[in-house]
mmCIF file of C-alpha atoms in Angstrom:
data_model
loop_
_atom_site.group_PDB
_atom_site.id
_atom_site.type_symbol
_atom_site.label_atom_id
_atom_site.label_comp_id
_atom_site.label_asym_id
_atom_site.label_seq_id
_atom_site.Cartn_x
_atom_site.Cartn_y
_atom_site.Cartn_z
ATOM 1 C CA MET R 1065 -16.368 -3.229 -26.109
ATOM 2 C CA ALA R 1066 -20.148 -1.804 -26.204
ATOM 3 C CA THR R 1067 -22.338 -2.939 -28.738
ATOM 4 C CA ALA R 1068 -25.245 -1.114 -29.936
ATOM 5 C CA ASP R 1069 -28.088 -2.884 -31.890
ATOM 6 C CA VAL R 1070 -29.663 -0.287 -34.394
ATOM 7 C CA THR R 1071 -32.382 -0.730 -36.798
ATOM 8 C CA VAL R 1072 -32.773 0.580 -40.251
ATOM 9 C CA THR R 1073 -36.722 0.405 -41.899
ATOM 10 C CA ALA R 1074 -35.658 1.440 -45.748
ATOM 11 C CA LEU R 1075 -38.629 2.526 -47.974
ATOM 12 C CA ALA R 1076 -40.731 2.371 -51.199
ATOM 13 C CA SER R 1077 -39.827 5.648 -52.444
ATOM 14 C CA PRO R 1078 -43.219 6.066 -54.406
ATOM 15 C CA LEU R 1079 -44.450 5.096 -58.214
ATOM 16 C CA VAL R 1080 -43.313 8.074 -61.139
ATOM 17 C CA ALA R 1081 -46.288 7.247 -62.990
ATOM 18 C CA LEU R 1082 -46.542 9.683 -66.717
ATOM 19 C CA LEU R 1083 -49.580 9.105 -68.887
ATOM 20 C CA SER R 1084 -49.380 10.881 -72.323
ATOM 21 C CA GLY R 1085 -52.450 11.537 -74.505
ATOM 22 C CA PRO R 1086 -54.498 13.091 -76.266
ATOM 23 C CA ALA R 1087 -55.916 16.909 -74.274
ATOM 24 C CA GLY R 1088 -58.555 18.847 -74.880
ATOM 25 C CA ASP R 1089 -61.571 18.261 -78.623
ATOM 26 C CA VAL R 1090 -60.592 14.646 -80.123
ATOM 27 C CA LYS R 1091 -62.842 13.584 -83.351
ATOM 28 C CA THR R 1092 -64.912 10.944 -83.541
ATOM 29 C CA THR R 1093 -62.840 9.726 -86.808
ATOM 30 C CA SER R 1094 -59.786 9.542 -84.767
ATOM 31 C CA THR R 1095 -58.093 6.678 -82.713
ATOM 32 C CA ILE R 1096 -56.750 7.531 -79.304
ATOM 33 C CA THR R 1097 -53.646 5.821 -77.780
ATOM 34 C CA LEU R 1098 -52.960 6.768 -73.975
ATOM 35 C CA ASP R 1099 -50.009 5.855 -73.192
ATOM 36 C CA ALA R 1100 -48.217 4.724 -69.833
ATOM 37 C CA THR R 1101 -44.606 2.865 -70.544
ATOM 38 C CA ALA R 1102 -42.407 5.880 -69.967
ATOM 39 C CA SER R 1103 -43.730 5.120 -66.139
ATOM 40 C CA ARG R 1104 -40.744 3.776 -64.000
ATOM 41 C CA ASP R 1105 -40.089 2.492 -60.176
ATOM 42 C CA PRO R 1106 -37.343 4.860 -58.909
ATOM 43 C CA ASP R 1107 -36.207 1.785 -56.862
ATOM 44 C CA ASP R 1108 -36.034 -0.313 -59.833
ATOM 45 C CA PRO R 1109 -35.066 1.910 -62.429
ATOM 46 C CA LYS R 1110 -34.541 -0.493 -64.586
ATOM 47 C CA SER R 1111 -37.047 -2.228 -64.562
ATOM 48 C CA THR R 1112 -35.464 -6.181 -64.303
ATOM 49 C CA SER R 1113 -37.556 -6.566 -60.961
ATOM 50 C CA ASN R 1114 -41.138 -6.381 -61.290
ATOM 51 C CA PRO R 1115 -41.497 -4.702 -64.093
ATOM 52 C CA LEU R 1116 -44.683 -2.553 -64.372
ATOM 53 C CA THR R 1117 -48.613 -4.012 -64.626
ATOM 54 C CA PHE R 1118 -51.100 -1.172 -65.101
ATOM 55 C CA THR R 1119 -55.013 -1.576 -64.557
ATOM 56 C CA TRP R 1120 -56.622 0.961 -67.907
ATOM 57 C CA GLU R 1121 -59.497 2.953 -65.711
ATOM 58 C CA CYS R 1122 -61.933 5.574 -67.917
ATOM 59 C CA ILE R 1123 -64.735 7.936 -65.635
ATOM 60 C CA SER R 1124 -66.476 10.048 -67.056
ATOM 61 C CA ASP R 1125 -68.327 13.484 -65.996
ATOM 62 C CA ALA R 1126 -71.859 11.852 -66.440
ATOM 63 C CA TYR R 1127 -70.608 9.613 -63.846
ATOM 64 C CA PRO R 1128 -71.774 6.643 -63.196
ATOM 65 C CA ALA R 1129 -72.913 6.093 -66.937
ATOM 66 C CA ALA R 1130 -70.502 4.455 -68.598
ATOM 67 C CA CYS R 1131 -67.727 5.924 -70.600
ATOM 68 C CA PHE R 1132 -68.393 3.282 -73.917
ATOM 69 C CA SER R 1133 -71.530 3.240 -76.034
ATOM 70 C CA SER R 1134 -71.076 0.139 -76.363
ATOM 71 C CA ALA R 1135 -68.873 -3.143 -75.456
ATOM 72 C CA ASP R 1136 -65.719 -3.105 -76.528
ATOM 73 C CA GLN R 1137 -62.797 -1.057 -75.070
ATOM 74 C CA GLY R 1138 -60.551 -1.327 -77.651
ATOM 75 C CA THR R 1139 -57.086 -3.024 -76.825
ATOM 76 C CA GLN R 1140 -54.966 -2.484 -72.936
ATOM 77 C CA LEU R 1141 -51.939 -4.295 -74.002
ATOM 78 C CA GLY R 1142 -49.671 -3.750 -71.144
ATOM 79 C CA GLY R 1143 -48.792 0.265 -70.642
ATOM 80 C CA LEU R 1144 -50.761 1.591 -74.334
ATOM 81 C CA TRP R 1145 -54.945 1.771 -73.909
ATOM 82 C CA THR R 1146 -56.391 1.610 -77.900
ATOM 83 C CA PHE R 1147 -59.272 2.000 -78.990
ATOM 84 C CA PRO R 1148 -61.594 4.252 -81.426
ATOM 85 C CA ALA R 1149 -61.951 7.479 -79.750
ATOM 86 C CA ASN R 1150 -66.143 7.057 -81.478
ATOM 87 C CA LEU R 1151 -66.377 4.225 -78.940
ATOM 88 C CA LEU R 1152 -66.625 7.021 -76.630
ATOM 89 C CA THR R 1153 -70.278 8.848 -75.602
ATOM 90 C CA VAL R 1154 -70.403 12.090 -77.543
ATOM 91 C CA ASN R 1155 -69.959 15.124 -75.404
ATOM 92 C CA SER R 1156 -68.671 13.995 -72.440
ATOM 93 C CA MET R 1157 -65.499 14.813 -71.208
ATOM 94 C CA TYR R 1158 -63.386 11.739 -69.095
ATOM 95 C CA THR R 1159 -61.125 11.228 -66.846
ATOM 96 C CA PHE R 1160 -58.093 7.904 -67.590
#
């Protein structure tokens, strides 16, 4: 009887990042909520073994100038980031 060695390598699927929130001009009186809670790991669809963790970042078109006009950056809680629009520096574009 013949035998053979076989090597199998399991590859992880890329994470699926889904972000919702406002686009375009936002009034300074608005509250902005960025929501990434629909993001998922296709290899763990129920996120039971390793729930996703989130790191939020804001980049201004005037980089390296800061996005926020003060140290207050709103509330980051898991896949949600909420902050008053008036914390952002006016007349700039932002990438989150």
